[in-house]
Coordinates of C-alpha atoms and ligand atoms in Angstrom, one line a residue:
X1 CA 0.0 0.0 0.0
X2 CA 1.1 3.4 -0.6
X3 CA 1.9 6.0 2.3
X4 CA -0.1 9.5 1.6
X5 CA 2.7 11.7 1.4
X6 CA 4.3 14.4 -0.6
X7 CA 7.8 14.9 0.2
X8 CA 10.5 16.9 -1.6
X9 CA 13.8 14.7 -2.0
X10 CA 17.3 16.8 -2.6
X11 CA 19.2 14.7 -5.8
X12 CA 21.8 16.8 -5.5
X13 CA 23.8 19.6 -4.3
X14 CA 26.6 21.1 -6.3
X15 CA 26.6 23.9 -9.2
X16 CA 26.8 22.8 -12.8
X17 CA 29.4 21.1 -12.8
X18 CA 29.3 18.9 -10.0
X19 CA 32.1 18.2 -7.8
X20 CA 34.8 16.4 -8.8
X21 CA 35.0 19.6 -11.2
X22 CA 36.1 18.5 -14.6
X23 CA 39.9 20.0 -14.6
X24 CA 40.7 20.7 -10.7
X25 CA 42.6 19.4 -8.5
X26 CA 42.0 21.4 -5.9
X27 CA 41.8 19.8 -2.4
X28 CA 37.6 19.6 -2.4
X29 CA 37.9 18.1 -6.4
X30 CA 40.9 16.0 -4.8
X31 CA 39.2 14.5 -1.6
X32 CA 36.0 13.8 -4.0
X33 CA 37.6 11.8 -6.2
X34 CA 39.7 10.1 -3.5
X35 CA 36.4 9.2 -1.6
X36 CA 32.6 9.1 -3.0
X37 CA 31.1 10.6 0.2
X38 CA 32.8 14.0 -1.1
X39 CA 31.3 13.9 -4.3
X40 CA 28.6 15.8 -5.0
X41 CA 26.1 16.0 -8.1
X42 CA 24.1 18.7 -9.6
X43 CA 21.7 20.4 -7.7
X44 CA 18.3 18.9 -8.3
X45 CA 15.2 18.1 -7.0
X46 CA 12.2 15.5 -6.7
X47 CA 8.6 16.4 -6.1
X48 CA 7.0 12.6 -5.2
X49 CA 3.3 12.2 -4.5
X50 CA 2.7 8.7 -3.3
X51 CA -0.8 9.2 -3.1
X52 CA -1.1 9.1 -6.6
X53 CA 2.1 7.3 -7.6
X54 CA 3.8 9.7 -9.6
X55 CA 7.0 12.1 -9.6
X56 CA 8.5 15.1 -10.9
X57 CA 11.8 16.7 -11.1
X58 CA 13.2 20.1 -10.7
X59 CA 15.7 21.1 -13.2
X60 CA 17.1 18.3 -15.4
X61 CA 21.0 17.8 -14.3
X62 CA 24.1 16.6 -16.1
X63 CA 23.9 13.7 -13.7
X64 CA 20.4 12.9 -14.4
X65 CA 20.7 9.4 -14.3
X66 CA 21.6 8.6 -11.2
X67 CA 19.0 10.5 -10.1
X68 CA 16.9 8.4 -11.3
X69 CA 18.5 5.8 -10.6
X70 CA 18.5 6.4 -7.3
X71 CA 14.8 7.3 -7.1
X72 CA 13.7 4.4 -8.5
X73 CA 15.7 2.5 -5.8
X74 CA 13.6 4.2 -3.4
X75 CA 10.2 4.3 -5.2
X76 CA 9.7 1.6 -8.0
X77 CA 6.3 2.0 -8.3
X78 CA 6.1 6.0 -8.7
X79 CA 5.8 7.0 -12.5
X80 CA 7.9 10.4 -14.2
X81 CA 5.6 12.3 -14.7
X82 CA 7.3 15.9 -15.7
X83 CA 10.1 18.4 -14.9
X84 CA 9.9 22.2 -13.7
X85 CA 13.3 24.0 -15.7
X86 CA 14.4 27.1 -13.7
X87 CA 16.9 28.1 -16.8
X88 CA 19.1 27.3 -19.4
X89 CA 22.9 27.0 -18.0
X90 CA 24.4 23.5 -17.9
X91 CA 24.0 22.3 -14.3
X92 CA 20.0 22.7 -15.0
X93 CA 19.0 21.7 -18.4
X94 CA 21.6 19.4 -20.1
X95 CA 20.1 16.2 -18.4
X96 CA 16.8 16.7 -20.9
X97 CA 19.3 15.3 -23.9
X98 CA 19.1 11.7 -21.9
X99 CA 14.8 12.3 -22.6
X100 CA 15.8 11.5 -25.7
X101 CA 15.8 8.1 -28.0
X102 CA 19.7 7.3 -27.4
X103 CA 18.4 6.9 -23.4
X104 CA 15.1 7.0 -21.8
X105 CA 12.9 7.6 -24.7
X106 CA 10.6 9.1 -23.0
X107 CA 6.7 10.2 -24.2
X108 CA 5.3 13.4 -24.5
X109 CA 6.9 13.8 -21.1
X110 CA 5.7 17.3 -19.9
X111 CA 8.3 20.3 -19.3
X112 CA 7.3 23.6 -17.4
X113 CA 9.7 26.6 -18.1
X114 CA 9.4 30.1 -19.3
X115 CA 8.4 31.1 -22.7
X116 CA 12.2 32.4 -23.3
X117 CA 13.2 29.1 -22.2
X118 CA 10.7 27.3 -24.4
X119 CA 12.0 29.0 -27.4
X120 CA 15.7 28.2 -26.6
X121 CA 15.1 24.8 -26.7
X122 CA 12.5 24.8 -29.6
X123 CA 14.9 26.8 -31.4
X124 CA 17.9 24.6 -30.8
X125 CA 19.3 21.3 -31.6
X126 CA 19.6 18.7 -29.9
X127 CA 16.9 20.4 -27.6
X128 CA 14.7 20.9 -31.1
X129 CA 14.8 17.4 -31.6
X130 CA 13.0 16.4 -28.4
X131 CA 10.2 18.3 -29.2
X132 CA 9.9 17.3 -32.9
X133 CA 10.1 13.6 -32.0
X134 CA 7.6 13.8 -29.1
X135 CA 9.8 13.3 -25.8
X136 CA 9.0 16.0 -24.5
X137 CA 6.2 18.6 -24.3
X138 CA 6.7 22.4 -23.5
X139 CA 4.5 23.8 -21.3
X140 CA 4.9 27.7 -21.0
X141 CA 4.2 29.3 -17.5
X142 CA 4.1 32.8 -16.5
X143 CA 5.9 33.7 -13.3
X144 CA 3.1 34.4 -10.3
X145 CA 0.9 31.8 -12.4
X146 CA 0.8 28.1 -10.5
X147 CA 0.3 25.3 -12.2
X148 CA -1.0 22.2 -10.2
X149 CA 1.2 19.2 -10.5
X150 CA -1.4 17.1 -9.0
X151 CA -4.8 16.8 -6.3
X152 CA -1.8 17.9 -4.0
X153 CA 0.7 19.6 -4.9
X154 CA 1.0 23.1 -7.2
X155 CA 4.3 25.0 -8.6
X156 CA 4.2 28.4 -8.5
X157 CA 7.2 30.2 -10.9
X158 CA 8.6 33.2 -9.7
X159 CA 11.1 35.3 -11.9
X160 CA 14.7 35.7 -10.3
X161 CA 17.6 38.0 -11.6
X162 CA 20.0 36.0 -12.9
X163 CA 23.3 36.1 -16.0
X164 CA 20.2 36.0 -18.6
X165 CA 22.2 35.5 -22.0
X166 CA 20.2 32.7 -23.4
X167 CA 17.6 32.0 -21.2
X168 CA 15.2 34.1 -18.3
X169 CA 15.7 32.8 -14.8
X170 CA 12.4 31.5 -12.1
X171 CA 12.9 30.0 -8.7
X172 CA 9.9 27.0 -7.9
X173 CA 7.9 27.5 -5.2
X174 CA 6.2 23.9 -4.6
X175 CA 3.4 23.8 -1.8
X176 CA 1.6 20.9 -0.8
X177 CA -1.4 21.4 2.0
X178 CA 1.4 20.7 5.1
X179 CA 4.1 23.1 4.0
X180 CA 5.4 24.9 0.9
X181 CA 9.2 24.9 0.2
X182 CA 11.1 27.6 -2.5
X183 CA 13.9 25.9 -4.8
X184 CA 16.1 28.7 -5.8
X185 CA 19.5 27.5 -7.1
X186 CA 20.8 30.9 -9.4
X187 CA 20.1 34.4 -8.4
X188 CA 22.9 37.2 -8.7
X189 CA 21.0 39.0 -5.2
X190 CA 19.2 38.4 -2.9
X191 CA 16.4 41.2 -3.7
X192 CA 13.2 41.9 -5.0
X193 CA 10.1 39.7 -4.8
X194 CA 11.8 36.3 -4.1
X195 CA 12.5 37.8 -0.6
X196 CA 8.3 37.8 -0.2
X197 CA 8.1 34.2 -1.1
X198 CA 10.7 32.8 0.9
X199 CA 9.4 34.8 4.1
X200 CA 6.2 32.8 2.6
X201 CA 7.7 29.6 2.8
X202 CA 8.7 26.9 5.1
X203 CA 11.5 25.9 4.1
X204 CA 14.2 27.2 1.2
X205 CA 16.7 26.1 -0.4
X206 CA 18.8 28.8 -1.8
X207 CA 22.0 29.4 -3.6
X208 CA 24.9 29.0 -1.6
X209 CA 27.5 28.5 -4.7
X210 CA 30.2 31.0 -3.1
X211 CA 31.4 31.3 0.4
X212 CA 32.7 34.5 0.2
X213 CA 33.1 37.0 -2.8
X214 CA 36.9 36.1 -2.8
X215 CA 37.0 32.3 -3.6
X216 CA 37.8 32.8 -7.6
X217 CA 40.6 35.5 -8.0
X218 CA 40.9 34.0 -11.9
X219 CA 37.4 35.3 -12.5
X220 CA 35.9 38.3 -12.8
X221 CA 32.8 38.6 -10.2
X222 CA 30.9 40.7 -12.5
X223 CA 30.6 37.2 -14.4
X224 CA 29.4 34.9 -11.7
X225 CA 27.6 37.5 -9.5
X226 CA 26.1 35.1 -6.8
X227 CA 24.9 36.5 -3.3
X228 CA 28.4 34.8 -1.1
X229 CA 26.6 32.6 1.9
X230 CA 28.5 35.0 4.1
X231 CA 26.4 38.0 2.7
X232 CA 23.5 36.5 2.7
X233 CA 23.2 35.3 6.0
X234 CA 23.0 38.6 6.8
X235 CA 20.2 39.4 4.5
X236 CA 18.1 36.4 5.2
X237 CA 18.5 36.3 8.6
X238 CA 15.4 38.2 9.1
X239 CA 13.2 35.9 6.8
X240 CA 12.2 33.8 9.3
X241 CA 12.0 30.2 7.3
X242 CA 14.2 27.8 7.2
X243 CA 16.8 28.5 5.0
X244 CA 19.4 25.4 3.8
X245 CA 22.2 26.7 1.0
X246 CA 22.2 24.6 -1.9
X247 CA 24.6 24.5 -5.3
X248 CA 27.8 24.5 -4.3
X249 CA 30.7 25.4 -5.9
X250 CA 33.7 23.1 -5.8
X251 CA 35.7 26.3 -4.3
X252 CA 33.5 26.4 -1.3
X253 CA 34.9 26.7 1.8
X254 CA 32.2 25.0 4.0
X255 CA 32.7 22.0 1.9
X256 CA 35.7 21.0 4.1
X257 CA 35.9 23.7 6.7
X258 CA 34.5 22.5 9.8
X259 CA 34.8 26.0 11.8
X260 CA 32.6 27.7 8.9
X261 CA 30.0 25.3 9.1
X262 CA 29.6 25.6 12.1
X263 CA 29.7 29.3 12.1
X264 CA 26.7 28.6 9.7
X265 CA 25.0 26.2 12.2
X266 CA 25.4 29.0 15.3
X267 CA 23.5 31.3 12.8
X268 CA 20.8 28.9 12.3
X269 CA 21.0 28.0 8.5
X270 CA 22.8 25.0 7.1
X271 CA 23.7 23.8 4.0
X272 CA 21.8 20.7 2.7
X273 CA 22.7 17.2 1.3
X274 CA 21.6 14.2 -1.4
X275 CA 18.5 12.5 0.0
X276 CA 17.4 15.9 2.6
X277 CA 13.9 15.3 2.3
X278 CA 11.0 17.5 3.4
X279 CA 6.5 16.8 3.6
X280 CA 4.7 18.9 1.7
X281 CA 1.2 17.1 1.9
Ligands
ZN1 ZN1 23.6 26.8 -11.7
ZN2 ZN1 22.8 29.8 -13.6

């Protein structure tokens, strides 16, 4: 018999590129590579409603399938039923090309995402090709529209300022009738109306990709602008939700600094890891 929950279940945890990254050696890309529990995949979520048996991700990772993989481990009888896209940079979108007939195949399968995000991958190969073979099918949403997912369970987009070059940026905000939890991976500040929603919600899980503003001296900020953690504990402090820092760069200090985390801890945030799961409904 099935149990009559909604839960979210974290996939994973680290920005784009996951971490080993592809090229480092630095001593978090070292350890991960020396030992599994350091690794970390691309940030990703699953919405499951067991009432009625069916699932749906948030962004599609590079690491897609063993995401699935590991779902289905858990779940064998809960069908894919769709996937909320927040916006078109690797870590969030490139998993969609397994959709197609090389891997899963899949049907018609339903994908939620902006209409500038709909276009990029109409407009695209090999995005293009899942759409004109039947994979897929786009479903454009209008930030502050929600869609229901199920009897249970509704997704409400809400537009975030982020690098924009090929594709407009939303955060998810998924609420079930227990608790509502925002999913906001990118942002470049912490400002505007996702502030309202995540005062809203019960639970977030934000971008935490940097530490501090200080962890890349090759790059320039004004390319990566994300909010440091150490910023924005400041600037959510005042939120009063529960607040967990999610997408992590492989430069990030809490990742193997055990004073910082718990500097984090003593704050009352925290950062959150493969298999964190919270009930919506
Ligand atoms: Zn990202
Ligand atoms: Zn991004």
């Amino acid at each position: 018999m099935r149990s009559n929950h909604v839960d979210v279940w974290v996939l994973g945890t680290a920005q784009d590129a996951g971490i080993p990254q592809l090229g480092c050696s630095c001593t978090h890309c070292a350890a991960a590579r020396r030992d599994p529990l350091h690794e970390r995949i691309g940030a990703s979520l699953a919405v499951v409603d067991r009432m009625e048996g069916r699932f749906w991700l948030v962004d599609a990772s590079p690491h897609i399938g063993r995401q699935l993989d590991g779902l289905r481990s858990q779940f064998a009888d809960v069908e894919f039923s769709g996937l909320l896209l927040t916006h078109a940079h690797i870590g969030h979108y490139l998993g969609l090309a397994f959709l197609g007939r090389e891997a899963l195949n899949s049907c018609l399968l339903p994908v939620w995402c902006t209409p500038r995000m709909a276009a990029f991958l109409k407009h695209n190969q090999p995005w293009r090709q899942l759409v004109s073979l039947e994979n897929i099918e786009i479903h454009e949403v209008s930030p502050g529209n929600p869609i229901p997912l199920s009897e249970h369970v509704t997704a409400l987009p809400i537009s975030v300022p982020h690098r924009d070059e090929l594709s407009d940026t939303v955060a998810w905000r998924l609420r079930g009738a227990e608790a509502s939890l925002v999913y906001c991976p990118d942002i470049d500040a912490w400002e505007g109306e996702i502030l309202h929603w995540i005062r809203e919600c019960d639970i977030a899980l934000l971008d935490g990709t940097f530490f501090t503003s200080d962890e890349l001296p090759t790059r320039d900020r004004r390319e990566i602008p994300h909010p440091p953690i150490e910023d924005a504990v400041e600037r959510l402090d005042t939120l009063g939700t529960i607040i967990r820092f999610i997408h992590f760069n492989h430069s990030n200090r809490l990742l193997g600094d055990p004073e910082a985390l718990t500097w984090l801890q003593k704050k009352e945030f925290d950062i959150s890891h493969r298999g964190d799961r919270w009930r919506l409904a």
